[in-house]
Amino acid sequence: ELEAVGWQELPGCQAVTGTECDFSSAITEYEDVHDVRVRAQAGQLVSPWSETLQMVPYDEAEIGPPGLELQSTEGVIKVKVSPPEANQKKKMWVDYSTFKYNLVFWENSSHPQLQSKNILSDDTIDGLAPDTTYCFKVQASLLVEAKQGWFSPISCVRTAQKVNDLLCATNLSVLALNMKFHLLWNNQDKQQRSYSVQYLFGYLKELNDDYSDRWLSVPSCENITSTFCDFSSIITSTGFYYLRLQARDGHNKSCLSREVKVDPLVTNGIGPPGVRLELSDTLLHILISPPGEAEDELILNRYNLSYRILYWKNSSDKEEELKQKEVKQTMATVADLSPSTLYCVKVQAFSKPFNKSSAYSQQECIQTPAGTPLPLIIFGIFVGALLVVLLVAAPLVFVLYQAYSKIKYVFFPSCQPPLNIEGFGAQPFSSPYLCTAEEPVENCCVIESMITEEGNQIDFTDYKHSKQSSRDSGNYSNDDNASGSKGSKETLEKEIV
């Protein structure tokens, strides 16, 4: 008991003479920790208390035997299992759906061979020999807690004489590929029959309720005359199903077939993937299409598919070894290809969690182009790199050179003004581009006389007029006012005469 409350004596466990005690009535919480101790008493003598035993009832409890009911009918044995504690008011195992049942059965003979089968709480055992006695026992277990219970008492029953009803469909089987499910069966007497396929959600059998009226008809598989049915429309990626077939003749007589269990992800088969090859430079790209159609891809993704790729050189002169690689993606790359070579590829899809694999895809081949000598490739790369450098560097150098020239010409001119005009007007020149106003000049002429002996005639030679400023600017002009020059010459001539 809890120490805060104090130790209490257990009802029904006081002054017992045996070595055991049932204290179930004192336990109210099965997942709480309980402390138990015991002492002995002989007359007036009382022993000290024993060491305290600490226990959690839920962990210590074992699973008791379930109930078992058997019924022999139409050559099969119907089994109905009731969970442990079904008849108890106080129950430790509340959720019966967590129980899994293991049925062990054998033929009641001198040399029996034990067979075992995982069953639901309401199930059917078929394939037994007719008119034979079989014995059964069943065990309940909890997978999460890893607990196995006790077996039920052994029960035996005799199978009935099997009646071959030609109306009933036989050899029911399920064919599934890439989440496309088909139910197949045989018609015994080849007579015209109408069939209806029914299905039941598997979880209904685990509820320990009557599910006989919970069967549903598969759409497009009602009153058909063929011996197959596509029931893909009812399938999802979760849960499991039971299928059965009802046959009818012209007199409205019917017969129900045996039930077939369908667990979609377990029953389904994986088809081969699609493959497409592409080349780029020296790489081979392998593009993989997942098995199935686009609408089934979401369900197929639950398989967590991987792909096994086989590739080889398809050469006639020598046999090349197969190479293999595994990928999770739908694209793979093969490098180091040889030029002018035919490469072939085939791919297989597989699922490690479900231990499933597909057949290999059809072989796909592709031819690599002719190769280029390595020195030529290196030279081409060098020339290309050189051209890129020139195309980028040449405009940049040109722009920098032009900018440098302009800056140098403006701020650091190469030609300087003459020394005799550097201080003009006490204002220094700020730029060689400024123009200086032309200063007034004086008109001058030089008269040179020459006297000859013959005629005492004097010749006047008019020299070119020149303009000269009071300060030499370095500019000379010969094109002064023409009329002024002519006037000066005439005046001088008159004065001499």
Short mmCIF file of C-alpha atoms in Angstrom, two decimals:
data_model
loop_
_atom_site.label_atom_id
_atom_site.label_comp_id
_atom_site.label_asym_id
_atom_site.label_seq_id
_atom_site.Cartn_x
_atom_site.Cartn_y
_atom_site.Cartn_z
CA GLU A 1 0.00 0.00 0.00
CA LEU A 2 1.07 3.64 -0.32
CA GLU A 3 3.30 4.64 2.58
CA ALA A 4 1.43 7.93 2.97
CA VAL A 5 -1.64 5.95 3.96
CA GLY A 6 0.25 3.35 5.91
CA TRP A 7 0.49 -0.41 5.77
CA GLN A 8 -2.83 -2.24 5.79
CA GLU A 9 -3.70 -5.88 6.22
CA LEU A 10 -5.12 -7.53 3.12
CA PRO A 11 -8.66 -8.91 3.44
CA GLY A 12 -8.71 -12.68 3.20
CA CYS A 13 -4.96 -12.90 3.80
CA GLN A 14 -4.97 -12.84 7.60
CA ALA A 15 -3.88 -15.89 9.58
CA VAL A 16 -3.76 -18.09 6.47
CA THR A 17 -2.09 -21.45 6.86
CA GLY A 18 -1.06 -21.86 3.22
CA THR A 19 1.82 -20.26 1.36
CA GLU A 20 -0.25 -18.23 -1.08
CA CYS A 21 -2.86 -15.47 -0.95
CA ASP A 22 -5.23 -13.90 -3.48
CA PHE A 23 -5.16 -10.15 -2.95
CA SER A 24 -6.78 -9.14 -6.27
CA SER A 25 -9.60 -7.37 -4.48
CA ALA A 26 -7.15 -4.93 -2.89
CA ILE A 27 -5.75 -3.74 -6.24
CA THR A 28 -7.58 -0.83 -7.84
CA GLU A 29 -4.96 0.61 -10.19
CA TYR A 30 -3.16 -1.96 -12.28
CA GLU A 31 -0.39 0.36 -13.48
CA ASP A 32 0.54 1.83 -10.06
CA VAL A 33 3.44 0.61 -7.94
CA HIS A 34 2.38 -1.55 -4.97
CA ASP A 35 4.49 -2.70 -1.96
CA VAL A 36 3.71 -6.03 -0.31
CA ARG A 37 5.26 -7.72 2.78
CA VAL A 38 4.45 -10.75 4.90
CA ARG A 39 5.29 -12.15 8.37
CA ALA A 40 4.73 -15.43 10.13
CA GLN A 41 3.01 -16.09 13.46
CA ALA A 42 3.09 -19.20 15.63
CA GLY A 43 0.99 -18.86 18.75
CA GLN A 44 2.30 -15.85 20.60
CA LEU A 45 5.47 -15.70 18.58
CA VAL A 46 5.56 -13.22 15.68
CA SER A 47 8.38 -12.94 13.16
CA PRO A 48 9.74 -9.68 11.77
CA TRP A 49 8.30 -8.43 8.47
CA SER A 50 9.84 -9.79 5.31
CA GLU A 51 11.60 -7.65 2.77
CA THR A 52 9.22 -5.46 0.80
CA LEU A 53 8.16 -6.77 -2.61
CA GLN A 54 7.59 -3.90 -5.04
CA MET A 55 5.43 -4.73 -8.06
CA VAL A 56 3.25 -3.25 -10.81
CA PRO A 57 0.21 -5.51 -11.36
CA TYR A 58 -0.01 -4.87 -15.13
CA ASP A 59 3.62 -5.92 -15.63
CA GLU A 60 3.39 -8.99 -13.41
CA ALA A 61 0.08 -10.32 -14.75
CA GLU A 62 0.02 -13.12 -17.31
CA ILE A 63 -2.56 -13.55 -20.07
CA GLY A 64 -5.03 -16.27 -19.27
CA PRO A 65 -6.49 -18.80 -21.72
CA PRO A 66 -9.11 -17.56 -24.18
CA GLY A 67 -12.39 -19.34 -24.85
CA LEU A 68 -12.80 -21.58 -27.93
CA GLU A 69 -15.91 -22.72 -29.81
CA LEU A 70 -15.83 -25.05 -32.84
CA GLN A 71 -18.46 -25.82 -35.47
CA SER A 72 -18.14 -28.30 -38.31
CA THR A 73 -20.11 -27.44 -41.45
CA GLU A 74 -19.81 -28.07 -45.20
CA GLY A 75 -16.40 -29.66 -44.87
CA VAL A 76 -14.83 -26.76 -42.94
CA ILE A 77 -14.37 -25.87 -39.25
CA LYS A 78 -15.68 -22.52 -38.05
CA VAL A 79 -13.70 -21.20 -35.07
CA LYS A 80 -14.94 -18.59 -32.62
CA VAL A 81 -12.53 -17.29 -29.97
CA SER A 82 -13.59 -15.30 -26.89
CA PRO A 83 -10.91 -13.11 -25.26
CA PRO A 84 -9.42 -13.79 -21.83
CA GLU A 85 -11.39 -12.38 -18.87
CA ALA A 86 -14.52 -12.33 -21.06
CA ASN A 87 -16.62 -13.64 -18.16
CA GLN A 88 -14.98 -11.55 -15.43
CA LYS A 89 -16.43 -8.35 -14.05
CA LYS A 90 -13.04 -6.92 -13.24
CA LYS A 91 -10.74 -6.87 -16.27
CA MET A 92 -7.10 -5.97 -16.71
CA TRP A 93 -7.10 -6.22 -20.53
CA VAL A 94 -9.64 -3.65 -21.64
CA ASP A 95 -8.95 -3.38 -25.39
CA TYR A 96 -9.62 -6.83 -26.82
CA SER A 97 -8.69 -5.72 -30.35
CA THR A 98 -5.01 -5.76 -29.37
CA PHE A 99 -5.06 -9.53 -28.87
CA LYS A 100 -3.62 -11.79 -31.56
CA TYR A 101 -4.61 -15.44 -31.60
CA ASN A 102 -2.50 -18.43 -32.51
CA LEU A 103 -4.46 -21.61 -33.28
CA VAL A 104 -2.70 -24.97 -33.02
CA PHE A 105 -4.53 -28.03 -34.46
CA TRP A 106 -3.75 -31.59 -35.39
CA GLU A 107 -5.43 -34.76 -36.59
CA ASN A 108 -6.45 -37.01 -33.71
CA SER A 109 -4.33 -40.01 -34.62
CA SER A 110 -1.44 -42.02 -33.28
CA HIS A 111 1.12 -39.85 -35.11
CA PRO A 112 -0.28 -36.32 -35.14
CA GLN A 113 1.41 -33.47 -36.98
CA LEU A 114 0.90 -30.12 -35.35
CA GLN A 115 -0.15 -27.18 -37.53
CA SER A 116 -0.45 -23.56 -36.44
CA LYS A 117 -2.24 -20.59 -37.93
CA ASN A 118 -2.78 -16.98 -36.93
CA ILE A 119 -6.52 -16.42 -36.86
CA LEU A 120 -9.05 -13.74 -36.02
CA SER A 121 -11.59 -14.08 -33.26
CA ASP A 122 -14.07 -15.41 -35.86
CA ASP A 123 -12.42 -17.47 -38.56
CA THR A 124 -12.68 -20.55 -40.75
CA ILE A 125 -10.29 -23.48 -41.14
CA ASP A 126 -10.53 -25.25 -44.48
CA GLY A 127 -8.46 -27.76 -46.38
CA LEU A 128 -9.10 -30.46 -43.76
CA ALA A 129 -9.73 -34.08 -44.59
CA PRO A 130 -13.42 -34.99 -44.55
CA ASP A 131 -14.92 -37.28 -41.89
CA THR A 132 -11.83 -36.88 -39.67
CA THR A 133 -11.46 -35.79 -36.06
CA TYR A 134 -9.27 -32.75 -35.39
CA CYS A 135 -8.22 -31.23 -32.07
CA PHE A 136 -7.67 -27.50 -31.43
CA LYS A 137 -6.21 -25.16 -28.82
CA VAL A 138 -5.76 -21.42 -29.02
CA GLN A 139 -3.42 -18.92 -27.38
CA ALA A 140 -3.81 -15.13 -26.97
CA SER A 141 -0.81 -12.80 -27.13
CA LEU A 142 0.04 -9.09 -27.03
CA LEU A 143 2.68 -8.14 -29.58
CA VAL A 144 3.54 -4.72 -28.17
CA GLU A 145 4.15 -6.05 -24.65
CA ALA A 146 5.74 -9.23 -26.05
CA LYS A 147 3.46 -11.33 -23.87
CA GLN A 148 2.15 -14.78 -24.74
CA GLY A 149 -0.77 -16.19 -22.81
CA TRP A 150 -1.82 -19.63 -21.77
CA PHE A 151 -3.38 -22.07 -24.20
CA SER A 152 -7.05 -22.83 -23.92
CA PRO A 153 -8.22 -26.34 -23.02
CA ILE A 154 -8.09 -28.74 -25.97
CA SER A 155 -11.32 -29.13 -27.97
CA CYS A 156 -11.91 -31.75 -30.67
CA VAL A 157 -14.46 -31.92 -33.49
CA ARG A 158 -15.11 -34.20 -36.47
CA THR A 159 -15.26 -32.75 -39.97
CA ALA A 160 -18.37 -33.42 -42.06
CA GLN A 161 -18.46 -35.35 -45.28
CA LYS A 162 -17.58 -32.90 -48.03
CA VAL A 163 -20.38 -32.38 -50.52
CA ASN A 164 -19.29 -31.36 -54.00
CA ASP A 165 -21.79 -28.72 -55.06
CA LEU A 166 -21.22 -28.05 -58.75
CA LEU A 167 -22.82 -24.66 -58.38
CA CYS A 168 -20.07 -23.33 -56.10
CA ALA A 169 -17.04 -21.59 -57.58
CA THR A 170 -13.69 -23.18 -56.76
CA ASN A 171 -10.01 -22.30 -56.78
CA LEU A 172 -10.43 -18.66 -55.82
CA SER A 173 -7.19 -16.71 -56.22
CA VAL A 174 -6.07 -13.10 -56.31
CA LEU A 175 -3.78 -11.70 -59.00
CA ALA A 176 -2.38 -8.24 -58.21
CA LEU A 177 0.23 -6.19 -60.06
CA ASN A 178 0.99 -2.48 -59.56
CA MET A 179 -2.08 -2.10 -57.31
CA LYS A 180 -4.44 -3.57 -59.93
CA PHE A 181 -6.34 -6.40 -58.23
CA HIS A 182 -8.25 -9.23 -59.92
CA LEU A 183 -10.17 -12.13 -58.37
CA LEU A 184 -10.11 -15.35 -60.42
CA TRP A 185 -12.13 -18.56 -59.97
CA ASN A 186 -13.18 -21.76 -61.75
CA ASN A 187 -16.62 -22.87 -62.92
CA GLN A 188 -16.94 -26.57 -62.11
CA ASP A 189 -19.51 -27.79 -64.65
CA LYS A 190 -19.05 -25.08 -67.33
CA GLN A 191 -22.75 -24.22 -67.07
CA GLN A 192 -23.99 -20.66 -67.36
CA ARG A 193 -23.76 -19.02 -63.93
CA SER A 194 -24.09 -15.53 -62.54
CA TYR A 195 -21.61 -14.43 -59.91
CA SER A 196 -21.49 -11.60 -57.40
CA VAL A 197 -18.30 -10.66 -55.55
CA GLN A 198 -18.64 -9.43 -51.96
CA TYR A 199 -16.06 -7.91 -49.64
CA LEU A 200 -15.70 -7.26 -45.92
CA PHE A 201 -13.37 -4.85 -44.13
CA GLY A 202 -10.95 -6.96 -42.12
CA TYR A 203 -11.20 -4.96 -38.90
CA LEU A 204 -14.86 -5.97 -38.53
CA LYS A 205 -13.80 -9.51 -37.70
CA GLU A 206 -11.65 -8.23 -34.84
CA LEU A 207 -14.53 -6.49 -33.08
CA ASN A 208 -16.04 -9.77 -31.78
CA ASP A 209 -19.40 -8.67 -33.18
CA ASP A 210 -21.71 -10.30 -35.67
CA TYR A 211 -20.53 -9.12 -39.10
CA SER A 212 -22.72 -11.39 -41.24
CA ASP A 213 -24.72 -8.41 -42.52
CA ARG A 214 -21.67 -6.18 -43.10
CA TRP A 215 -20.63 -7.73 -46.43
CA LEU A 216 -20.73 -5.31 -49.39
CA SER A 217 -20.92 -5.89 -53.14
CA VAL A 218 -17.98 -4.93 -55.34
CA PRO A 219 -19.10 -2.36 -57.95
CA SER A 220 -19.05 -3.69 -61.53
CA CYS A 221 -18.83 -7.26 -60.18
CA GLU A 222 -22.51 -7.98 -59.56
CA ASN A 223 -24.38 -10.62 -61.57
CA ILE A 224 -21.51 -11.19 -63.98
CA THR A 225 -21.01 -14.32 -66.07
CA SER A 226 -17.23 -14.13 -66.44
CA THR A 227 -14.86 -15.93 -64.09
CA PHE A 228 -12.82 -12.91 -63.08
CA CYS A 229 -13.45 -9.55 -61.42
CA ASP A 230 -11.44 -6.33 -61.15
CA PHE A 231 -11.92 -5.09 -57.57
CA SER A 232 -9.18 -2.41 -57.60
CA SER A 233 -11.76 0.31 -56.94
CA ILE A 234 -12.30 -0.79 -53.32
CA ILE A 235 -8.61 -1.08 -52.44
CA THR A 236 -6.71 1.47 -50.37
CA SER A 237 -3.17 1.26 -49.01
CA THR A 238 -4.35 0.71 -45.42
CA GLY A 239 -6.22 -2.18 -43.84
CA PHE A 240 -7.08 -5.57 -45.29
CA TYR A 241 -10.14 -7.22 -46.80
CA TYR A 242 -12.00 -10.49 -47.14
CA LEU A 243 -13.57 -11.53 -50.44
CA ARG A 244 -16.12 -14.21 -51.20
CA LEU A 245 -18.10 -15.23 -54.24
CA GLN A 246 -21.80 -15.94 -54.44
CA ALA A 247 -22.93 -18.11 -57.37
CA ARG A 248 -26.52 -18.36 -58.61
CA ASP A 249 -28.22 -20.52 -61.22
CA GLY A 250 -31.44 -20.05 -63.11
CA HIS A 251 -33.53 -21.46 -60.24
CA ASN A 252 -32.23 -18.76 -57.86
CA LYS A 253 -30.18 -21.30 -55.95
CA SER A 254 -27.02 -19.82 -54.45
CA CYS A 255 -23.75 -20.99 -53.00
CA LEU A 256 -21.13 -18.99 -51.10
CA SER A 257 -17.49 -19.76 -51.77
CA ARG A 258 -14.75 -19.82 -49.22
CA GLU A 259 -13.31 -16.47 -48.08
CA VAL A 260 -10.06 -15.05 -49.45
CA LYS A 261 -7.98 -12.62 -47.39
CA VAL A 262 -6.37 -9.69 -49.24
CA ASP A 263 -3.70 -7.52 -47.62
CA PRO A 264 -3.02 -5.02 -50.46
CA LEU A 265 0.63 -4.22 -49.82
CA VAL A 266 1.46 -7.87 -49.15
CA THR A 267 -0.63 -9.40 -51.93
CA ASN A 268 0.35 -6.87 -54.59
CA GLY A 269 3.23 -7.55 -56.95
CA ILE A 270 5.61 -4.86 -58.22
CA GLY A 271 5.96 -4.56 -61.98
CA PRO A 272 9.13 -3.57 -63.86
CA PRO A 273 9.95 0.15 -64.05
CA GLY A 274 10.31 2.18 -67.23
CA VAL A 275 13.77 3.26 -68.46
CA ARG A 276 14.97 6.06 -70.73
CA LEU A 277 18.60 6.87 -71.62
CA GLU A 278 20.22 10.23 -72.45
CA LEU A 279 23.80 11.31 -73.23
CA SER A 280 25.57 14.54 -72.30
CA ASP A 281 29.30 14.97 -72.84
CA THR A 282 30.89 11.88 -71.26
CA LEU A 283 27.92 11.04 -68.97
CA LEU A 284 25.12 8.54 -69.42
CA HIS A 285 21.88 9.63 -67.71
CA ILE A 286 19.45 6.85 -66.74
CA LEU A 287 15.89 8.14 -66.21
CA ILE A 288 13.60 5.71 -64.35
CA SER A 289 9.78 5.72 -64.32
CA PRO A 290 8.25 4.08 -61.21
CA PRO A 291 6.10 0.99 -61.78
CA GLY A 292 2.39 1.46 -62.34
CA GLU A 293 0.35 4.37 -63.54
CA ALA A 294 0.36 7.92 -62.20
CA GLU A 295 -2.74 7.40 -60.02
CA ASP A 296 -1.10 4.42 -58.31
CA GLU A 297 2.18 6.21 -57.59
CA LEU A 298 1.02 7.49 -54.18
CA ILE A 299 0.20 3.95 -53.03
CA LEU A 300 3.39 2.52 -54.51
CA ASN A 301 5.39 5.10 -52.56
CA ARG A 302 4.48 3.20 -49.39
CA TYR A 303 6.85 0.49 -50.58
CA ASN A 304 9.80 2.90 -50.27
CA LEU A 305 11.15 1.66 -53.59
CA SER A 306 14.80 1.45 -54.56
CA TYR A 307 16.24 0.63 -57.98
CA ARG A 308 18.91 -1.85 -59.02
CA ILE A 309 20.64 -0.86 -62.28
CA LEU A 310 22.60 -3.25 -64.50
CA TYR A 311 24.66 -1.76 -67.33
CA TRP A 312 27.31 -3.10 -69.67
CA LYS A 313 29.12 -2.51 -72.97
CA ASN A 314 27.38 -4.40 -75.77
CA SER A 315 30.48 -5.27 -77.74
CA SER A 316 30.66 -8.10 -80.29
CA ASP A 317 34.42 -8.63 -80.15
CA LYS A 318 34.62 -9.24 -76.41
CA GLU A 319 32.26 -9.96 -73.55
CA GLU A 320 32.07 -7.19 -70.97
CA GLU A 321 31.31 -7.77 -67.28
CA LEU A 322 27.97 -6.53 -65.95
CA LYS A 323 28.18 -3.57 -63.61
CA GLN A 324 25.59 -2.82 -60.95
CA LYS A 325 24.54 0.16 -58.86
CA GLU A 326 21.61 0.81 -56.53
CA VAL A 327 19.87 4.16 -56.16
CA LYS A 328 16.89 5.59 -54.29
CA GLN A 329 16.19 8.33 -56.81
CA THR A 330 14.61 7.89 -60.22
CA MET A 331 17.73 9.19 -61.97
CA ALA A 332 21.26 7.81 -62.08
CA THR A 333 24.47 8.77 -63.90
CA VAL A 334 27.24 6.62 -65.33
CA ALA A 335 30.58 8.31 -66.03
CA ASP A 336 33.81 7.37 -67.80
CA LEU A 337 32.14 6.26 -71.01
CA SER A 338 34.13 4.98 -73.93
CA PRO A 339 33.62 6.67 -77.32
CA SER A 340 31.84 4.88 -80.17
CA THR A 341 30.49 2.24 -77.80
CA LEU A 342 27.00 0.76 -77.38
CA TYR A 343 25.88 0.78 -73.71
CA CYS A 344 22.88 -1.26 -72.56
CA VAL A 345 20.87 -0.85 -69.35
CA LYS A 346 18.07 -2.64 -67.52
CA VAL A 347 16.54 -1.75 -64.14
CA GLN A 348 14.76 -3.62 -61.34
CA ALA A 349 12.58 -2.07 -58.62
CA PHE A 350 12.66 -3.58 -55.12
CA SER A 351 11.30 -2.87 -51.63
CA LYS A 352 13.39 -3.88 -48.63
CA PRO A 353 10.64 -3.31 -46.01
CA PHE A 354 8.26 -5.69 -47.84
CA ASN A 355 10.93 -8.00 -49.27
CA LYS A 356 9.51 -7.56 -52.77
CA SER A 357 11.19 -7.05 -56.12
CA SER A 358 10.04 -6.63 -59.69
CA ALA A 359 11.20 -8.24 -62.89
CA TYR A 360 13.90 -6.37 -64.80
CA SER A 361 12.79 -3.81 -67.35
CA GLN A 362 13.34 -4.28 -71.05
CA GLN A 363 16.89 -3.73 -72.19
CA GLU A 364 17.60 -0.19 -73.42
CA CYS A 365 20.75 0.69 -75.39
CA ILE A 366 22.40 3.89 -76.61
CA GLN A 367 25.50 4.59 -78.76
CA THR A 368 28.14 7.04 -77.52
CA PRO A 369 29.55 9.45 -80.15
CA ALA A 370 33.03 9.18 -81.62
CA GLY A 371 35.77 10.45 -79.35
CA THR A 372 38.11 13.42 -79.85
CA PRO A 373 41.92 13.02 -79.29
CA LEU A 374 42.99 14.32 -75.93
CA PRO A 375 45.71 16.78 -77.21
CA LEU A 376 43.17 18.37 -79.53
CA ILE A 377 40.71 18.72 -76.65
CA ILE A 378 43.38 20.40 -74.50
CA PHE A 379 44.37 22.75 -77.34
CA GLY A 380 40.73 23.64 -77.95
CA ILE A 381 40.22 24.41 -74.28
CA PHE A 382 43.36 26.61 -74.24
CA VAL A 383 42.32 28.55 -77.36
CA GLY A 384 38.83 29.03 -76.02
CA ALA A 385 40.12 30.31 -72.68
CA LEU A 386 42.53 32.66 -74.47
CA LEU A 387 39.74 34.10 -76.62
CA VAL A 388 37.59 34.68 -73.56
CA VAL A 389 40.44 36.52 -71.81
CA LEU A 390 41.11 38.69 -74.87
CA LEU A 391 37.47 39.55 -75.36
CA VAL A 392 37.18 40.61 -71.74
CA ALA A 393 40.60 42.27 -71.26
CA ALA A 394 40.90 44.26 -74.53
CA PRO A 395 37.89 46.56 -73.99
CA LEU A 396 38.90 47.07 -70.37
CA VAL A 397 42.47 48.10 -71.28
CA PHE A 398 41.17 50.47 -73.99
CA VAL A 399 38.79 52.21 -71.59
CA LEU A 400 41.47 52.60 -68.91
CA TYR A 401 43.97 53.99 -71.42
CA GLN A 402 41.49 56.58 -72.73
CA ALA A 403 40.61 57.67 -69.21
CA TYR A 404 44.31 57.97 -68.30
CA SER A 405 45.04 60.09 -71.41
CA LYS A 406 42.21 62.52 -70.71
CA ILE A 407 43.16 62.97 -67.09
CA LYS A 408 46.83 63.54 -67.93
CA TYR A 409 46.01 66.03 -70.74
CA VAL A 410 43.69 68.09 -68.55
CA PHE A 411 45.58 68.15 -65.26
CA PHE A 412 49.14 67.61 -66.46
CA PRO A 413 49.47 69.28 -69.96
CA SER A 414 52.64 68.58 -71.90
CA CYS A 415 53.00 72.11 -73.49
CA GLN A 416 53.61 75.26 -71.35
CA PRO A 417 52.89 78.96 -72.35
CA PRO A 418 55.90 81.20 -73.32
CA LEU A 419 57.82 82.77 -70.50
CA ASN A 420 57.18 86.38 -71.71
CA ILE A 421 53.41 85.95 -71.23
CA GLU A 422 53.34 83.87 -68.11
CA GLY A 423 52.78 86.90 -65.88
CA PHE A 424 50.38 88.78 -68.12
CA GLY A 425 48.01 90.90 -66.12
CA ALA A 426 49.33 89.24 -62.96
CA GLN A 427 46.80 86.44 -63.65
CA PRO A 428 48.14 82.97 -64.31
CA PHE A 429 46.61 80.94 -67.05
CA SER A 430 44.29 78.23 -65.67
CA SER A 431 43.95 76.37 -68.90
CA PRO A 432 45.80 76.19 -72.22
CA TYR A 433 42.43 76.33 -73.96
CA LEU A 434 41.76 80.05 -73.02
CA CYS A 435 42.20 82.54 -75.85
CA THR A 436 44.17 85.82 -75.39
CA ALA A 437 42.65 89.03 -76.79
CA GLU A 438 44.60 90.44 -79.70
CA GLU A 439 46.49 93.69 -78.69
CA PRO A 440 46.73 96.81 -80.89
CA VAL A 441 49.85 97.06 -83.05
CA GLU A 442 51.58 100.00 -84.79
CA ASN A 443 51.96 100.19 -88.55
CA CYS A 444 55.60 100.68 -89.49
CA CYS A 445 57.46 100.85 -92.78
CA VAL A 446 61.14 100.98 -93.72
CA ILE A 447 62.18 103.30 -96.57
CA GLU A 448 65.40 102.49 -98.27
CA SER A 449 66.79 104.98 -100.81
CA MET A 450 69.07 104.17 -103.68
CA ILE A 451 70.63 106.88 -105.93
CA THR A 452 71.85 105.92 -109.35
CA GLU A 453 74.41 107.91 -111.34
CA GLU A 454 72.51 107.94 -114.56
CA GLY A 455 69.31 109.64 -113.68
CA ASN A 456 69.66 110.71 -110.12
CA GLN A 457 66.48 108.91 -109.87
CA ILE A 458 65.49 107.58 -106.60
CA ASP A 459 63.64 104.17 -106.45
CA PHE A 460 61.44 103.57 -103.51
CA THR A 461 60.94 100.12 -102.43
CA ASP A 462 57.94 99.50 -100.36
CA TYR A 463 58.69 96.80 -97.84
CA LYS A 464 56.03 94.79 -96.31
CA HIS A 465 54.30 96.35 -93.40
CA SER A 466 54.56 94.56 -90.16
CA LYS A 467 52.51 94.57 -87.02
CA GLN A 468 54.31 94.53 -83.80
CA SER A 469 52.92 95.05 -80.43
CA SER A 470 54.73 96.71 -77.60
CA ARG A 471 55.19 93.17 -76.27
CA ASP A 472 56.04 90.43 -78.73
CA SER A 473 53.25 87.90 -78.67
CA GLY A 474 54.91 85.70 -81.21
CA ASN A 475 52.21 86.44 -83.81
CA TYR A 476 53.06 88.18 -87.10
CA SER A 477 50.60 89.45 -89.67
CA ASN A 478 51.11 90.46 -93.36
CA ASP A 479 47.51 91.10 -94.12
CA ASP A 480 46.99 94.50 -92.46
CA ASN A 481 44.62 97.05 -93.88
CA ALA A 482 45.46 97.23 -97.59
CA SER A 483 44.07 100.67 -98.09
CA GLY A 484 46.22 102.01 -95.25
CA SER A 485 49.38 100.72 -96.93
CA LYS A 486 48.55 102.23 -100.25
CA GLY A 487 47.75 105.59 -98.67
CA SER A 488 51.05 105.75 -96.82
CA LYS A 489 53.04 105.08 -99.98
CA GLU A 490 51.33 107.80 -101.96
CA THR A 491 51.81 110.38 -99.18
CA LEU A 492 55.51 109.71 -98.93
CA GLU A 493 55.96 110.01 -102.68
CA LYS A 494 54.24 113.40 -102.68
CA GLU A 495 56.36 114.71 -99.85
CA ILE A 496 59.61 113.74 -101.59
CA VAL A 497 58.59 115.29 -104.84
#
